[in-house]
Amino acid sequence: ITGINGEYELAVPSGSTLVFSSIGYSSQEIAASEAGDVAMRTDVTNLDEVVVTGLATSVKRSNLANSVESISSENLTGIPNQSTLDGSLSGKFLGADIRANSGAPGGGISMRLRGVTSIFGDKPPLFIVDGVYVDNSTTSLGNNIVSEAAGGGAPSTNQDDATNRIADIDPEDIESIEILKGASAAAIYGSRAAGGVVIITTKRGKSGKAQTSFSQTIGLRSPTKLLGLRDWDESEVQAIGGASAVTTFNNGGFRDYEAEVFDHVRVSRTSRLSVSGGDQKTDFFFGLTVKDEPGLVKNTGYAKESVRLNVGHKFNDWIDIYVTNNYINSQTDKGFFNNGNQNRTVGYALAFTYPWQDLSPVNGVYPAAPAGSNVLETNAVTTNREEVNRYIGGLTTNVKLLTRDDNQLKLVLQGGVDQFTLRTTSIFPGTISYFRPASSLGGAAISGSTVNKNYNMTASLVHSYFLDNGLSFTTQAGYFLQNFDKNTVITTATGLNGSQTNLGQSANVGVQQIITPQEDQGLSLKHI
């Protein structure tokens, strides 16, 4: 690794040959006595490109059994700035189906590699960030009791307005991404990698003076295109709405509720501060990102603060250590969208809302819509919020046990922890129009709590043997331990007491708990 301006200094035995390599360029072998400024040549085929597979060693692309895509930091971020990592990946590589579960701010995005699908559940790829196996499972919010989105169908979390947790990772912190799309990735990572593997490497400092940068991105968000009102004629209005609707039509009183809900201009802000640097022994990278993105719809929005500190230190010629730390705090107000079988979510209710209807409140009371729900009321009085606190930390240590001219033996130790707390709050007051009848639920208050703790440890011995003709052999043997523990509790209260939304002030309370513990252990052996 050269300095920031490309300078380098090496102490090598007389007669040595230096190999210069960089991702995207062809490797060059130059005698040490002739080395100096080296001009790298672009590698069109990239067959010699070094690919990070997540193991203790890297592999040349030409020797890799998996189909791999690589994404650099330059291609991942830009203007407009994406809210989440999964959104930033959309359209960046082939063989992936990436789509939003809903249009809500910070909403979940489903990611499928190589056509892997499932009717009854999720088949997302395995995400590994700096050697840490991070959780990306979707978590039910419990809103199905109101939307009945999964009524009569598979109780998939995707139908319950759920989000996935890879959205917490800040794209601005990422240096590169390797995506292993082949099914053979499961041979390395086990059954969790059946849907592919996404290996994320975050930024680290480089030797040289400390570099500080600050950026402020301000953007305007507005709908790209709205459907608008259809071309009504008097006979159509008469047949559906009757005489009063015709009067409204003739007086030019039709209302475009789609525009009232979505046609707004919002100002989003992203502030980014980064500091990086290092010397011959220590390097560091600090990154701070603050996002504030109001949603187009009233009472929706996404806010996040992410802090990262990566530090590497070389103690001597035979041992070094690299530590990564990332803390994320986010809050999402998602509104009430996505699928529904009672026309209570905004998208479905709009399909049954006619422009001659007056849905505005009178003395603070919203009128009931003839079918489904009053979209203005839904946006004004319902709450659908997520709050996340998350820490992801990793450690990698390289210990050179043996170093000779023709062979080398090193011990690589890796460990990581991923811990987050997800709090969800959904409130549908008893005063909302579709809960006013005595036969209804009488309002619903839903409180969810998810505590997730993952940790993984790997110990690998790597032996490399070099022949005089330029061939080399690498053998790796290792042991790994992975522990996953996720505990979700969802409490649902119905029959709310007047304006009270406290769970204890309801007529009925139900509790659902889902515990998913898993521990994996294994041995690995690789020879190249």
Short mmCIF file of C-alpha atoms in Angstrom, two decimals:
data_model
loop_
_atom_site.label_atom_id
_atom_site.label_comp_id
_atom_site.label_asym_id
_atom_site.label_seq_id
_atom_site.Cartn_x
_atom_site.Cartn_y
_atom_site.Cartn_z
CA ILE A 1 0.00 0.00 0.00
CA THR A 2 1.57 3.26 -1.10
CA GLY A 3 1.26 6.64 0.52
CA ILE A 4 -1.44 9.09 -0.46
CA ASN A 5 0.70 10.45 -3.35
CA GLY A 6 1.90 7.04 -4.50
CA GLU A 7 5.26 7.10 -2.72
CA TYR A 8 6.64 3.86 -1.26
CA GLU A 9 9.73 2.60 0.54
CA LEU A 10 10.74 -1.08 0.74
CA ALA A 11 13.70 -2.90 2.25
CA VAL A 12 14.22 -6.11 0.26
CA PRO A 13 17.14 -8.51 -0.33
CA SER A 14 19.40 -7.86 -3.29
CA GLY A 15 18.12 -9.45 -6.50
CA SER A 16 14.45 -9.35 -5.43
CA THR A 17 11.57 -8.87 -7.84
CA LEU A 18 8.71 -6.55 -6.90
CA VAL A 19 5.11 -7.26 -7.93
CA PHE A 20 2.90 -4.18 -8.34
CA SER A 21 -0.87 -4.76 -8.36
CA SER A 22 -4.06 -2.78 -7.95
CA ILE A 23 -7.70 -3.60 -8.51
CA GLY A 24 -8.65 -2.89 -12.12
CA TYR A 25 -5.02 -2.90 -13.34
CA SER A 26 -2.68 -5.59 -14.64
CA SER A 27 0.02 -6.80 -12.25
CA GLN A 28 3.62 -5.96 -13.14
CA GLU A 29 6.85 -7.66 -12.05
CA ILE A 30 9.88 -5.35 -11.92
CA ALA A 31 13.37 -6.00 -10.59
CA ALA A 32 13.95 -4.13 -7.35
CA SER A 33 17.10 -2.54 -8.77
CA GLU A 34 15.03 -1.01 -11.60
CA ALA A 35 11.92 -0.06 -9.64
CA GLY A 36 10.87 3.54 -9.30
CA ASP A 37 7.84 5.27 -10.73
CA VAL A 38 5.53 2.59 -12.11
CA ALA A 39 2.70 3.34 -14.57
CA MET A 40 -0.10 0.82 -14.09
CA ARG A 41 -1.91 -0.54 -17.15
CA THR A 42 -5.69 -0.99 -17.18
CA ASP A 43 -6.76 -4.64 -17.05
CA VAL A 44 -9.67 -5.05 -19.47
CA THR A 45 -10.54 -8.61 -18.49
CA ASN A 46 -9.94 -8.18 -14.74
CA LEU A 47 -9.03 -11.88 -14.54
CA ASP A 48 -6.12 -11.10 -12.21
CA GLU A 49 -8.24 -8.87 -9.99
CA VAL A 50 -8.03 -9.82 -6.33
CA VAL A 51 -11.47 -10.67 -4.95
CA VAL A 52 -12.31 -10.56 -1.25
CA THR A 53 -14.27 -13.69 -0.35
CA GLY A 54 -14.54 -13.08 3.38
CA LEU A 55 -12.03 -15.79 4.28
CA ALA A 56 -8.57 -15.22 5.70
CA THR A 57 -7.12 -14.96 2.20
CA SER A 58 -8.14 -13.22 -1.01
CA VAL A 59 -8.49 -15.00 -4.36
CA LYS A 60 -7.79 -13.97 -7.94
CA ARG A 61 -10.98 -13.70 -9.94
CA SER A 62 -9.68 -16.28 -12.44
CA ASN A 63 -9.41 -18.89 -9.64
CA LEU A 64 -12.78 -18.20 -8.05
CA ALA A 65 -15.63 -20.69 -8.43
CA ASN A 66 -18.33 -18.08 -7.81
CA SER A 67 -19.80 -15.45 -10.08
CA VAL A 68 -18.67 -12.17 -8.53
CA GLU A 69 -19.66 -8.54 -9.00
CA SER A 70 -17.60 -5.68 -7.57
CA ILE A 71 -18.86 -2.21 -6.71
CA SER A 72 -16.56 0.63 -5.69
CA SER A 73 -17.38 3.54 -3.42
CA GLU A 74 -17.45 5.90 -6.42
CA ASN A 75 -20.28 3.91 -8.00
CA LEU A 76 -22.18 3.44 -4.76
CA THR A 77 -22.79 7.04 -3.72
CA GLY A 78 -23.39 10.24 -5.58
CA ILE A 79 -26.08 12.77 -6.35
CA PRO A 80 -28.90 12.23 -5.64
CA ASN A 81 -27.79 10.75 -2.35
CA GLN A 82 -29.58 7.49 -1.52
CA SER A 83 -31.21 7.12 1.88
CA THR A 84 -30.07 3.55 2.55
CA LEU A 85 -27.45 1.03 1.43
CA ASP A 86 -29.93 -1.32 -0.21
CA GLY A 87 -31.34 1.58 -2.21
CA SER A 88 -27.81 2.52 -3.32
CA LEU A 89 -27.25 -1.00 -4.70
CA SER A 90 -30.26 -0.82 -7.00
CA GLY A 91 -29.25 -0.90 -10.66
CA LYS A 92 -25.53 -1.22 -9.89
CA PHE A 93 -24.96 -4.86 -10.90
CA LEU A 94 -26.46 -7.67 -12.95
CA GLY A 95 -28.25 -10.75 -11.67
CA ALA A 96 -30.09 -9.04 -8.82
CA ASP A 97 -33.73 -8.24 -8.24
CA ILE A 98 -33.88 -5.19 -5.94
CA ARG A 99 -37.24 -3.60 -5.32
CA ALA A 100 -38.89 -1.49 -2.65
CA ASN A 101 -41.43 -3.19 -0.39
CA SER A 102 -43.18 0.16 -0.06
CA GLY A 103 -42.67 3.80 -0.96
CA ALA A 104 -42.48 4.88 2.67
CA PRO A 105 -39.35 6.77 3.81
CA GLY A 106 -36.73 4.28 4.98
CA GLY A 107 -39.02 1.47 3.82
CA GLY A 108 -37.72 -2.03 3.30
CA ILE A 109 -36.13 -3.21 0.07
CA SER A 110 -36.15 -6.85 -1.04
CA MET A 111 -32.95 -8.13 -2.63
CA ARG A 112 -32.76 -11.44 -4.50
CA LEU A 113 -29.72 -12.84 -6.33
CA ARG A 114 -29.88 -15.16 -9.33
CA GLY A 115 -33.65 -15.63 -9.17
CA VAL A 116 -33.78 -17.08 -5.64
CA THR A 117 -37.38 -16.69 -4.47
CA SER A 118 -39.71 -18.12 -1.85
CA ILE A 119 -43.48 -18.03 -1.51
CA PHE A 120 -43.57 -18.25 2.27
CA GLY A 121 -40.56 -16.25 3.39
CA ASP A 122 -37.42 -14.29 2.64
CA LYS A 123 -34.38 -15.52 0.76
CA PRO A 124 -32.05 -12.52 1.00
CA PRO A 125 -28.28 -12.86 0.60
CA LEU A 126 -25.94 -13.08 3.57
CA PHE A 127 -24.35 -9.72 4.41
CA ILE A 128 -20.84 -9.54 5.91
CA VAL A 129 -19.40 -6.15 6.92
CA ASP A 130 -15.66 -6.13 7.72
CA GLY A 131 -15.87 -9.78 8.73
CA VAL A 132 -19.01 -9.30 10.86
CA TYR A 133 -22.07 -11.37 9.99
CA VAL A 134 -24.80 -8.74 10.19
CA ASP A 135 -28.51 -9.37 10.58
CA ASN A 136 -30.73 -8.43 7.64
CA SER A 137 -33.93 -10.23 8.57
CA THR A 138 -37.30 -8.53 8.23
CA THR A 139 -39.31 -7.97 11.39
CA SER A 140 -43.08 -7.93 11.53
CA LEU A 141 -44.64 -4.78 12.98
CA GLY A 142 -47.99 -6.38 13.87
CA ASN A 143 -49.99 -4.01 11.66
CA ASN A 144 -51.65 -6.94 9.92
CA ILE A 145 -54.44 -6.80 12.50
CA VAL A 146 -55.54 -3.51 10.90
CA SER A 147 -54.53 -3.96 7.26
CA GLU A 148 -55.33 -7.69 7.08
CA ALA A 149 -52.72 -7.78 4.32
CA ALA A 150 -51.96 -11.47 4.92
CA GLY A 151 -55.60 -12.47 5.40
CA GLY A 152 -56.21 -15.77 3.62
CA GLY A 153 -52.63 -15.88 2.36
CA ALA A 154 -49.13 -16.64 3.49
CA PRO A 155 -48.25 -14.70 6.68
CA SER A 156 -45.07 -13.27 5.16
CA THR A 157 -43.44 -10.39 6.96
CA ASN A 158 -43.19 -8.60 3.59
CA GLN A 159 -46.96 -8.13 3.69
CA ASP A 160 -46.81 -6.53 7.12
CA ASP A 161 -45.00 -3.34 6.10
CA ALA A 162 -41.71 -4.67 7.48
CA THR A 163 -38.25 -3.25 6.84
CA ASN A 164 -34.89 -4.97 6.62
CA ARG A 165 -31.95 -3.96 8.74
CA ILE A 166 -29.18 -3.70 6.11
CA ALA A 167 -30.74 -0.27 5.53
CA ASP A 168 -28.91 0.85 8.70
CA ILE A 169 -25.46 0.70 7.04
CA ASP A 170 -24.26 4.08 5.77
CA PRO A 171 -23.25 3.94 2.07
CA GLU A 172 -20.79 6.81 2.67
CA ASP A 173 -18.66 4.51 4.88
CA ILE A 174 -18.17 1.81 2.26
CA GLU A 175 -14.98 1.35 0.25
CA SER A 176 -16.02 -1.62 -1.87
CA ILE A 177 -18.59 -4.40 -2.17
CA GLU A 178 -18.06 -7.92 -3.49
CA ILE A 179 -21.21 -9.85 -4.39
CA LEU A 180 -20.90 -13.64 -4.63
CA LYS A 181 -23.91 -14.72 -6.67
CA GLY A 182 -23.07 -18.38 -7.17
CA ALA A 183 -24.68 -21.13 -5.09
CA SER A 184 -21.19 -22.47 -4.33
CA ALA A 185 -20.86 -19.63 -1.81
CA ALA A 186 -22.78 -21.93 0.56
CA ALA A 187 -19.74 -24.21 0.60
CA ILE A 188 -17.83 -21.40 2.33
CA TYR A 189 -20.51 -19.85 4.52
CA GLY A 190 -23.07 -22.62 5.02
CA SER A 191 -26.81 -22.66 4.37
CA ARG A 192 -27.20 -18.97 5.22
CA ALA A 193 -25.36 -18.19 1.98
CA ALA A 194 -27.76 -20.16 -0.25
CA GLY A 195 -29.12 -16.84 -1.52
CA GLY A 196 -25.65 -15.43 -2.21
CA VAL A 197 -23.20 -13.34 -0.18
CA VAL A 198 -22.62 -9.58 -0.10
CA ILE A 199 -19.18 -8.75 1.37
CA ILE A 200 -18.80 -5.12 2.41
CA THR A 201 -15.45 -3.50 3.16
CA THR A 202 -15.56 -0.09 4.80
CA LYS A 203 -13.02 2.71 4.43
CA ARG A 204 -9.76 2.91 6.35
CA GLY A 205 -7.06 5.53 6.66
CA LYS A 206 -4.01 5.81 4.43
CA SER A 207 -0.47 6.79 5.25
CA GLY A 208 0.11 10.52 5.08
CA LYS A 209 -1.24 13.73 6.54
CA ALA A 210 -4.69 13.62 8.08
CA GLN A 211 -7.38 14.45 5.53
CA THR A 212 -10.59 16.16 6.68
CA SER A 213 -13.65 16.63 4.49
CA PHE A 214 -17.12 18.00 5.12
CA SER A 215 -20.05 18.00 2.73
CA GLN A 216 -23.62 19.25 2.97
CA THR A 217 -26.14 17.88 0.49
CA ILE A 218 -29.48 19.63 0.18
CA GLY A 219 -32.10 18.25 -2.14
CA LEU A 220 -35.67 18.85 -3.17
CA ARG A 221 -38.03 15.88 -3.37
CA SER A 222 -41.27 15.88 -5.29
CA PRO A 223 -43.37 13.34 -7.21
CA THR A 224 -42.06 12.48 -10.66
CA LYS A 225 -45.50 11.95 -12.13
CA LEU A 226 -49.03 11.76 -10.71
CA LEU A 227 -51.96 9.99 -12.31
CA GLY A 228 -54.27 12.97 -11.91
CA LEU A 229 -58.05 12.98 -12.30
CA ARG A 230 -59.72 10.92 -15.00
CA ASP A 231 -61.86 12.59 -17.64
CA TRP A 232 -65.34 12.41 -16.13
CA ASP A 233 -68.55 13.20 -17.97
CA GLU A 234 -71.87 14.07 -16.35
CA SER A 235 -73.51 10.71 -17.07
CA GLU A 236 -70.67 8.79 -15.38
CA VAL A 237 -70.82 11.05 -12.33
CA GLN A 238 -74.60 10.66 -12.16
CA ALA A 239 -74.42 6.86 -12.34
CA ILE A 240 -71.91 6.57 -9.49
CA GLY A 241 -72.32 9.62 -7.27
CA GLY A 242 -75.88 10.75 -7.85
CA ALA A 243 -77.30 14.27 -8.08
CA SER A 244 -75.11 15.83 -5.40
CA ALA A 245 -71.98 14.61 -7.20
CA VAL A 246 -73.25 16.11 -10.46
CA THR A 247 -73.74 19.46 -8.72
CA THR A 248 -70.16 19.35 -7.46
CA PHE A 249 -68.98 18.38 -10.94
CA ASN A 250 -70.81 21.26 -12.62
CA ASN A 251 -69.48 23.72 -10.02
CA GLY A 252 -65.89 22.62 -10.64
CA GLY A 253 -65.55 21.31 -7.10
CA PHE A 254 -63.76 18.04 -7.83
CA ARG A 255 -60.76 17.39 -5.57
CA ASP A 256 -57.61 15.55 -6.61
CA TYR A 257 -56.88 13.59 -3.43
CA GLU A 258 -53.80 11.97 -4.93
CA ALA A 259 -52.27 15.43 -5.30
CA GLU A 260 -53.41 16.45 -1.81
CA VAL A 261 -51.62 13.42 -0.37
CA PHE A 262 -48.45 13.28 -2.49
CA ASP A 263 -47.95 16.52 -4.41
CA HIS A 264 -45.55 18.32 -2.07
CA VAL A 265 -41.97 19.54 -2.25
CA ARG A 266 -39.79 18.51 0.67
CA VAL A 267 -36.23 19.56 1.52
CA SER A 268 -33.85 16.76 2.49
CA ARG A 269 -30.46 17.27 4.11
CA THR A 270 -27.40 15.07 4.48
CA SER A 271 -24.33 16.25 6.41
CA ARG A 272 -21.10 14.26 6.16
CA LEU A 273 -17.81 14.66 8.08
CA SER A 274 -14.85 12.35 7.60
CA VAL A 275 -11.29 12.41 8.96
CA SER A 276 -8.63 9.89 7.93
CA GLY A 277 -4.88 9.52 8.04
CA GLY A 278 -2.03 7.45 9.37
CA ASP A 279 1.66 6.69 9.37
CA GLN A 280 3.82 3.58 8.90
CA LYS A 281 2.31 1.90 11.96
CA THR A 282 -1.19 3.31 12.57
CA ASP A 283 -4.08 4.32 10.36
CA PHE A 284 -7.51 5.61 11.26
CA PHE A 285 -10.80 6.58 9.65
CA PHE A 286 -13.63 8.52 11.29
CA GLY A 287 -16.96 9.14 9.59
CA LEU A 288 -20.10 10.93 10.79
CA THR A 289 -23.32 11.15 8.75
CA VAL A 290 -26.54 12.94 9.72
CA LYS A 291 -29.61 12.52 7.48
CA ASP A 292 -32.97 14.26 7.65
CA GLU A 293 -35.38 13.30 4.89
CA PRO A 294 -39.03 14.34 5.30
CA GLY A 295 -41.49 12.21 3.37
CA LEU A 296 -43.79 13.55 0.69
CA VAL A 297 -46.80 12.48 2.75
CA LYS A 298 -47.75 14.33 5.92
CA ASN A 299 -46.25 12.95 9.15
CA THR A 300 -43.71 10.71 7.39
CA GLY A 301 -39.93 10.93 7.25
CA TYR A 302 -36.57 9.27 7.82
CA ALA A 303 -33.76 10.48 10.09
CA LYS A 304 -30.45 8.77 10.84
CA GLU A 305 -27.16 9.42 12.61
CA SER A 306 -24.23 7.10 11.89
CA VAL A 307 -20.77 7.23 13.53
CA ARG A 308 -17.86 5.05 12.41
CA LEU A 309 -14.30 4.69 13.74
CA ASN A 310 -11.85 2.26 12.11
CA VAL A 311 -8.35 1.95 13.54
CA GLY A 312 -5.45 -0.25 12.41
CA HIS A 313 -2.08 -0.66 14.12
CA LYS A 314 1.05 -2.60 13.21
CA PHE A 315 2.90 -3.46 16.42
CA ASN A 316 5.94 -4.94 14.69
CA ASP A 317 6.86 -7.04 11.65
CA TRP A 318 4.89 -10.08 12.83
CA ILE A 319 1.63 -8.82 14.39
CA ASP A 320 -1.00 -6.23 13.48
CA ILE A 321 -4.59 -5.49 14.49
CA TYR A 322 -7.55 -3.78 12.81
CA VAL A 323 -10.68 -2.69 14.71
CA THR A 324 -13.95 -1.38 13.25
CA ASN A 325 -16.74 0.34 15.18
CA ASN A 326 -20.10 1.60 13.90
CA TYR A 327 -23.03 3.05 15.86
CA ILE A 328 -26.33 3.84 14.14
CA ASN A 329 -29.44 5.57 15.45
CA SER A 330 -32.42 5.99 13.15
CA GLN A 331 -36.10 6.91 13.32
CA THR A 332 -38.64 6.26 10.59
CA ASP A 333 -42.24 7.50 10.38
CA LYS A 334 -43.64 5.37 7.57
CA GLY A 335 -47.32 6.26 7.47
CA PHE A 336 -49.79 3.51 6.60
CA PHE A 337 -49.05 2.17 3.13
CA ASN A 338 -48.24 -1.14 1.47
CA ASN A 339 -50.61 -4.09 1.01
CA GLY A 340 -54.08 -4.32 2.57
CA ASN A 341 -57.32 -6.25 2.16
CA GLN A 342 -59.66 -3.77 3.90
CA ASN A 343 -58.76 -0.70 1.79
CA ARG A 344 -57.38 0.99 4.90
CA THR A 345 -53.86 1.67 3.65
CA VAL A 346 -53.51 4.93 1.74
CA GLY A 347 -52.74 3.46 -1.67
CA TYR A 348 -55.72 1.15 -1.68
CA ALA A 349 -58.10 3.71 -0.16
CA LEU A 350 -57.25 6.22 -2.90
CA ALA A 351 -58.49 3.74 -5.50
CA PHE A 352 -61.95 3.91 -3.90
CA THR A 353 -62.00 7.66 -3.24
CA TYR A 354 -64.03 9.77 -5.67
CA PRO A 355 -63.24 13.43 -6.39
CA TRP A 356 -66.72 14.68 -5.41
CA GLN A 357 -66.36 13.38 -1.85
CA ASP A 358 -65.52 15.88 0.87
CA LEU A 359 -63.10 14.20 3.28
CA SER A 360 -62.02 17.31 5.20
CA PRO A 361 -62.69 17.36 8.95
CA VAL A 362 -65.58 19.27 10.48
CA ASN A 363 -64.87 20.54 14.00
CA GLY A 364 -61.90 18.17 14.12
CA VAL A 365 -63.93 15.10 13.12
CA TYR A 366 -63.17 13.41 9.80
CA PRO A 367 -66.13 12.01 7.84
CA ALA A 368 -66.13 8.32 7.01
CA ALA A 369 -65.31 7.38 3.44
CA PRO A 370 -67.96 5.31 1.62
CA ALA A 371 -65.44 2.48 1.08
CA GLY A 372 -62.27 1.73 2.99
CA SER A 373 -60.83 4.70 4.84
CA ASN A 374 -60.48 8.46 4.73
CA VAL A 375 -56.95 9.02 3.41
CA LEU A 376 -56.68 12.50 4.93
CA GLU A 377 -57.62 11.08 8.32
CA THR A 378 -55.19 8.19 7.99
CA ASN A 379 -52.25 10.51 7.36
CA ALA A 380 -53.26 12.91 10.12
CA VAL A 381 -54.03 10.66 13.10
CA THR A 382 -52.23 7.31 12.66
CA THR A 383 -48.70 6.54 13.87
CA ASN A 384 -46.36 3.96 12.35
CA ARG A 385 -42.86 4.45 13.73
CA GLU A 386 -39.59 2.53 13.95
CA GLU A 387 -36.62 3.44 16.17
CA VAL A 388 -33.29 1.63 15.88
CA ASN A 389 -30.15 1.67 18.01
CA ARG A 390 -27.39 -0.52 16.61
CA TYR A 391 -23.71 -1.28 17.17
CA ILE A 392 -21.53 -3.27 14.77
CA GLY A 393 -17.93 -3.97 15.76
CA GLY A 394 -15.21 -6.16 14.30
CA LEU A 395 -11.59 -7.13 15.01
CA THR A 396 -8.97 -8.75 12.78
CA THR A 397 -5.47 -9.77 13.86
CA ASN A 398 -2.68 -11.17 11.67
CA VAL A 399 0.16 -13.00 13.40
CA LYS A 400 3.13 -14.13 11.25
CA LEU A 401 4.35 -17.36 12.79
CA LEU A 402 6.94 -18.21 10.13
CA THR A 403 8.53 -16.10 7.41
CA ARG A 404 11.09 -17.53 4.99
CA ASP A 405 12.11 -16.90 1.40
CA ASP A 406 10.04 -19.80 0.03
CA ASN A 407 7.16 -20.12 2.51
CA GLN A 408 5.13 -18.24 5.08
CA LEU A 409 2.77 -19.26 7.88
CA LYS A 410 0.39 -16.85 9.58
CA LEU A 411 -2.50 -16.99 12.04
CA VAL A 412 -5.56 -14.87 11.25
CA LEU A 413 -8.04 -14.17 14.04
CA GLN A 414 -11.38 -12.50 13.31
CA GLY A 415 -14.30 -11.63 15.52
CA GLY A 416 -17.39 -9.49 15.31
CA VAL A 417 -20.57 -8.49 17.09
CA ASP A 418 -23.84 -7.08 15.76
CA GLN A 419 -26.32 -5.87 18.33
CA PHE A 420 -29.43 -3.77 17.81
CA THR A 421 -32.68 -2.83 19.49
CA LEU A 422 -35.72 -2.15 17.33
CA ARG A 423 -38.73 -0.38 18.85
CA THR A 424 -41.93 -0.13 16.83
CA THR A 425 -45.05 1.85 17.66
CA SER A 426 -48.31 1.78 15.69
CA ILE A 427 -51.40 3.67 16.84
CA PHE A 428 -54.81 3.59 15.16
CA PRO A 429 -57.13 5.59 17.46
CA GLY A 430 -60.62 4.39 18.28
CA THR A 431 -61.92 7.66 16.85
CA ILE A 432 -60.76 6.78 13.33
CA SER A 433 -63.77 6.35 11.04
CA TYR A 434 -63.55 2.60 10.37
CA PHE A 435 -63.18 1.82 14.11
CA ARG A 436 -66.21 3.82 15.27
CA PRO A 437 -68.82 1.04 14.79
CA ALA A 438 -69.40 -1.07 17.89
CA SER A 439 -68.64 -4.26 15.96
CA SER A 440 -65.13 -3.07 14.96
CA LEU A 441 -61.83 -3.44 16.81
CA GLY A 442 -62.44 -0.09 18.47
CA GLY A 443 -58.93 1.15 17.76
CA ALA A 444 -55.56 -0.57 17.93
CA ALA A 445 -52.26 0.19 19.64
CA ILE A 446 -49.32 -2.04 18.71
CA SER A 447 -45.96 -1.99 20.48
CA GLY A 448 -43.04 -4.09 19.28
CA SER A 449 -39.59 -4.73 20.70
CA THR A 450 -36.80 -6.68 19.00
CA VAL A 451 -33.43 -7.36 20.62
CA ASN A 452 -30.84 -8.94 18.34
CA LYS A 453 -27.38 -10.18 19.35
CA ASN A 454 -25.05 -11.80 16.83
CA TYR A 455 -21.40 -12.66 17.25
CA ASN A 456 -18.93 -14.63 15.16
CA MET A 457 -15.34 -15.79 15.67
CA THR A 458 -12.89 -17.32 13.21
CA ALA A 459 -9.35 -18.65 13.63
CA SER A 460 -7.40 -19.58 10.49
CA LEU A 461 -3.91 -20.85 9.76
CA VAL A 462 -2.68 -19.79 6.32
CA HIS A 463 0.42 -21.34 4.74
CA SER A 464 1.87 -20.00 1.50
CA TYR A 465 4.59 -21.76 -0.52
CA PHE A 466 6.46 -20.03 -3.36
CA LEU A 467 8.27 -21.79 -6.22
CA ASP A 468 11.16 -20.34 -8.19
CA ASN A 469 9.09 -20.40 -11.40
CA GLY A 470 6.54 -17.95 -9.99
CA LEU A 471 3.89 -20.44 -8.95
CA SER A 472 2.53 -20.26 -5.43
CA PHE A 473 0.34 -22.52 -3.30
CA THR A 474 -1.85 -21.36 -0.44
CA THR A 475 -3.42 -23.67 2.10
CA GLN A 476 -5.88 -22.46 4.71
CA ALA A 477 -7.40 -24.36 7.63
CA GLY A 478 -9.73 -22.74 10.11
CA TYR A 479 -12.44 -23.01 12.73
CA PHE A 480 -15.47 -20.74 12.98
CA LEU A 481 -18.23 -20.13 15.51
CA GLN A 482 -21.38 -18.14 14.78
CA ASN A 483 -24.14 -17.34 17.26
CA PHE A 484 -27.44 -15.70 16.33
CA ASP A 485 -30.07 -14.71 18.88
CA LYS A 486 -33.14 -12.65 17.97
CA ASN A 487 -36.04 -12.03 20.34
CA THR A 488 -39.17 -10.20 19.11
CA VAL A 489 -42.16 -9.35 21.31
CA ILE A 490 -45.26 -7.71 19.79
CA THR A 491 -48.07 -6.54 22.07
CA THR A 492 -51.39 -5.68 20.44
CA ALA A 493 -54.20 -3.81 22.22
CA THR A 494 -57.69 -3.30 20.78
CA GLY A 495 -60.80 -1.61 22.14
CA LEU A 496 -59.01 1.58 23.17
CA ASN A 497 -60.56 3.68 25.90
CA GLY A 498 -61.55 6.97 24.29
CA SER A 499 -58.48 8.92 23.30
CA GLN A 500 -56.18 6.70 25.39
CA THR A 501 -53.54 4.79 23.47
CA ASN A 502 -51.89 3.16 26.48
CA LEU A 503 -51.89 -0.62 26.18
CA GLY A 504 -53.20 -0.92 29.72
CA GLN A 505 -56.24 1.23 28.89
CA SER A 506 -57.61 -1.20 26.31
CA ALA A 507 -60.29 -3.85 26.41
CA ASN A 508 -58.17 -6.64 24.88
CA VAL A 509 -54.43 -7.29 24.95
CA GLY A 510 -52.58 -9.99 23.00
CA VAL A 511 -48.88 -10.85 23.07
CA GLN A 512 -46.79 -12.64 20.46
CA GLN A 513 -43.16 -13.63 21.01
CA ILE A 514 -40.77 -15.02 18.40
CA ILE A 515 -37.36 -16.29 19.57
CA THR A 516 -34.87 -17.47 16.94
CA PRO A 517 -31.61 -18.71 18.50
CA GLN A 518 -29.03 -20.49 16.35
CA GLU A 519 -25.41 -21.52 16.81
CA ASP A 520 -23.16 -22.77 14.00
CA GLN A 521 -19.70 -24.30 14.30
CA GLY A 522 -17.50 -25.71 11.60
CA LEU A 523 -14.10 -26.38 10.11
CA SER A 524 -12.85 -25.08 6.78
CA LEU A 525 -10.05 -26.24 4.52
CA LYS A 526 -9.02 -24.51 1.28
CA HIS A 527 -6.10 -25.08 -1.05
CA ILE A 528 -5.24 -22.90 -4.05
#
